[in-house]
Short mmCIF file of C-alpha atoms and ligand atoms in Angstrom, two decimals:
data_model
loop_
_atom_site.label_atom_id
_atom_site.label_comp_id
_atom_site.label_asym_id
_atom_site.label_seq_id
_atom_site.Cartn_x
_atom_site.Cartn_y
_atom_site.Cartn_z
CA MET A 1 86.75 51.46 125.42
CA ALA A 2 85.11 52.50 128.85
CA ALA A 3 86.87 54.49 131.28
CA TYR A 4 88.27 52.86 134.51
CA ASP A 5 86.32 52.68 137.71
CA ILE A 6 87.91 54.75 140.55
CA ARG A 7 88.71 52.39 143.43
CA VAL A 8 87.48 53.88 146.80
CA PHE A 9 88.52 53.73 150.41
CA GLY A 10 88.39 50.05 151.66
CA ASP A 11 89.89 48.71 148.46
CA PRO A 12 93.23 46.81 149.44
CA VAL A 13 95.00 48.00 146.30
CA LEU A 14 94.86 51.51 147.67
CA LYS A 15 97.01 50.44 150.80
CA ARG A 16 99.55 48.61 148.56
CA VAL A 17 103.06 49.98 147.91
CA ALA A 18 103.17 50.11 144.03
CA GLU A 19 106.18 48.69 142.15
CA ASP A 20 108.22 50.70 139.35
CA VAL A 21 107.13 50.84 135.81
CA THR A 22 109.50 48.74 133.86
CA ASP A 23 108.47 49.18 130.17
CA ILE A 24 107.36 52.69 128.93
CA ASP A 25 105.61 51.35 125.86
CA GLY A 26 102.31 51.46 123.83
CA ASP A 27 100.29 49.78 126.42
CA LEU A 28 101.13 52.28 129.02
CA VAL A 29 100.13 55.21 126.84
CA ASP A 30 96.59 53.20 126.42
CA VAL A 31 96.43 52.89 130.13
CA CYS A 32 97.21 56.55 130.71
CA ASN A 33 94.64 57.64 128.18
CA ARG A 34 92.07 55.52 129.92
CA MET A 35 93.11 57.00 133.48
CA LEU A 36 92.77 60.45 131.97
CA ASP A 37 89.22 59.71 130.68
CA ALA A 38 88.30 58.42 134.39
CA MET A 39 90.00 61.50 135.96
CA TYR A 40 88.37 64.22 133.63
CA GLU A 41 84.83 62.24 134.17
CA ALA A 42 85.23 62.40 137.89
CA PRO A 43 86.29 65.26 137.56
CA GLY A 44 89.54 65.47 139.21
CA ILE A 45 92.98 66.95 138.60
CA GLY A 46 95.20 63.83 139.48
CA LEU A 47 94.70 60.41 139.35
CA ALA A 48 97.56 57.64 140.36
CA ALA A 49 97.54 54.08 138.76
CA PRO A 50 96.68 52.16 142.22
CA GLN A 51 93.41 54.33 142.05
CA VAL A 52 92.23 52.26 138.96
CA GLY A 53 93.61 48.98 140.60
CA ILE A 54 97.03 49.03 138.97
CA SER A 55 99.79 48.79 141.49
CA ARG A 56 102.67 50.61 139.65
CA ARG A 57 104.41 53.92 139.98
CA PHE A 58 102.97 56.47 137.84
CA PHE A 59 100.16 59.02 137.73
CA VAL A 60 98.22 61.23 135.33
CA PHE A 61 97.23 64.94 136.04
CA ASP A 62 96.25 68.12 134.57
CA PHE A 63 96.13 71.16 136.93
CA GLY A 64 95.51 73.41 133.81
CA ALA A 65 98.54 73.08 131.79
CA GLY A 66 97.11 69.99 129.80
CA PRO A 67 97.25 66.13 130.33
CA ASP A 68 100.49 65.05 131.62
CA VAL A 69 101.84 61.89 133.35
CA LEU A 70 104.86 61.15 135.61
CA ILE A 71 106.40 57.76 135.73
CA ASN A 72 108.57 56.42 138.72
CA PRO A 73 108.57 59.82 140.22
CA VAL A 74 110.62 60.54 143.06
CA ILE A 75 110.65 63.94 145.41
CA THR A 76 114.33 64.96 146.01
CA GLU A 77 113.70 68.13 147.77
CA PHE A 78 111.04 69.60 150.16
CA ASP A 79 110.71 73.05 151.40
CA GLY A 80 108.43 75.29 153.46
CA GLU A 81 104.72 74.57 154.58
CA TRP A 82 101.60 75.15 152.90
CA GLU A 83 97.93 74.58 154.17
CA MET A 84 95.30 73.63 151.77
CA ASP A 85 91.79 71.97 151.79
CA GLU A 86 92.69 68.72 150.33
CA GLY A 87 90.36 65.91 148.70
CA CYS A 88 90.61 62.69 147.19
CA LEU A 89 88.57 60.86 144.48
CA SER A 90 89.13 57.58 146.42
CA VAL A 91 87.42 59.29 149.56
CA PRO A 92 84.77 61.05 147.73
CA GLY A 93 83.15 63.98 149.05
CA LEU A 94 85.26 64.67 151.94
CA SER A 95 88.10 66.99 152.38
CA TRP A 96 90.49 68.31 155.14
CA THR A 97 92.86 71.12 155.69
CA ILE A 98 96.18 69.29 155.52
CA THR A 99 99.73 70.98 155.77
CA ARG A 100 102.52 69.72 153.60
CA PRO A 101 105.62 71.11 152.18
CA LYS A 102 104.99 74.14 149.92
CA ARG A 103 107.77 73.65 147.27
CA ILE A 104 109.14 70.36 146.00
CA HIS A 105 111.63 69.15 143.39
CA ILE A 106 110.47 65.99 141.70
CA VAL A 107 112.04 63.81 139.19
CA GLY A 108 110.66 61.13 136.94
CA TYR A 109 110.15 59.99 133.34
CA ASP A 110 107.47 61.00 130.72
CA ILE A 111 105.50 59.00 128.56
CA ASP A 112 108.32 58.82 125.99
CA GLY A 113 110.91 57.55 128.53
CA ASN A 114 112.72 60.89 128.89
CA GLU A 115 113.71 62.15 132.20
CA ARG A 116 111.82 65.00 133.86
CA THR A 117 113.01 67.25 136.45
CA ILE A 118 110.17 69.56 137.99
CA GLU A 119 110.20 72.47 140.23
CA ALA A 120 106.90 72.76 141.83
CA ASP A 121 105.12 75.21 144.03
CA GLU A 122 101.81 75.18 145.96
CA LEU A 123 98.89 73.43 144.06
CA GLU A 124 101.09 71.67 141.61
CA ALA A 125 103.50 70.71 144.50
CA ARG A 126 100.34 69.43 146.41
CA LEU A 127 99.23 67.38 143.66
CA TYR A 128 102.44 65.60 143.16
CA GLN A 129 102.63 64.97 146.77
CA HIS A 130 99.20 63.59 147.03
CA GLU A 131 99.68 61.28 143.74
CA LEU A 132 102.97 60.25 145.16
CA ASP A 133 101.36 59.10 148.59
CA HIS A 134 98.97 56.83 146.57
CA LEU A 135 101.79 55.08 145.03
CA ASP A 136 103.19 54.27 148.54
CA GLY A 137 99.69 53.14 149.69
CA LYS A 138 98.81 56.05 151.53
CA LEU A 139 95.50 57.81 151.88
CA LEU A 140 94.65 61.39 153.45
CA LEU A 141 93.26 59.66 156.20
CA GLU A 142 96.82 59.03 157.49
CA TYR A 143 97.35 62.93 158.08
CA LEU A 144 94.15 63.15 160.36
CA ASP A 145 93.66 62.78 164.04
CA ASP A 146 91.79 59.86 165.72
CA ASP A 147 88.57 61.89 165.90
CA GLN A 148 88.78 62.97 162.37
CA VAL A 149 89.35 59.20 161.08
CA LYS A 150 86.44 58.10 163.19
CA GLU A 151 84.19 60.77 161.77
CA ALA A 152 85.38 59.91 158.22
CA LYS A 153 84.89 56.25 158.49
CA ARG A 154 81.43 56.91 160.07
CA ILE A 155 80.36 59.00 156.97
CA LEU A 156 81.86 56.60 154.44
CA ARG A 157 80.07 53.68 156.03
CA GLU A 158 76.62 55.40 155.94
CA ARG A 159 77.32 56.33 152.34
CA LEU A 160 78.10 52.72 151.44
CA LEU A 161 75.09 51.46 153.22
CA ALA A 162 72.80 54.19 151.57
CA SER A 163 74.04 53.24 148.16
CA GLY A 164 73.03 49.56 148.55
CA ALA A 165 76.68 48.69 147.77
CA ALA A 166 77.45 47.07 150.89
CA PRO A 167 79.28 43.74 150.50
CA GLN A 168 76.89 40.86 151.04
CA ARG A 169 79.32 38.82 153.26
CA SER A 170 78.40 37.20 156.47
CA GLY A 171 80.92 39.44 158.38
CA GLY A 172 79.13 42.48 157.11
CA LEU A 173 81.05 45.73 156.29
CA GLN A 174 84.78 45.25 155.78
CA LEU A 175 85.86 49.00 156.37
CA PRO A 176 89.26 48.82 158.02
ZN1 ZN B 1 93.92 60.82 145.98
#
């Protein structure tokens, strides 16, 4: 089975608030494996379901400790501040220094339906916060100032034109 295509900025599914997963079953295992294939191929260290067009609350990740998934995640505690140069597979090739909490406590479920509770720091904490934003329909651009957003949209628009992937609608490009 082919890996999923990763949706990029401009796709409305990325702005939608995803719904809770209600069934943790074999179908979800297959979906997670296909998402992991797409994530490793990209390559990236995390991929949220909306990024492959599935508006459900889960994400796959591997920050060096092996492939994993977190389902219906909720962050229950934040602490400190940490700056990091952060990018996103849905905003390809761009990154910005973004400050977020340094440590978090996150809870959710694993692929067997067991409860997980994780204390995370630095890169691991950043990854979970980034992926959780995707589940809430938020992209990195929401952390930027107006000039940075303008510049990012200009670059993304130019790339889209250069790739010949611009939509052939009479209204032209539909970047928000
Ligand atoms: Zn992302």
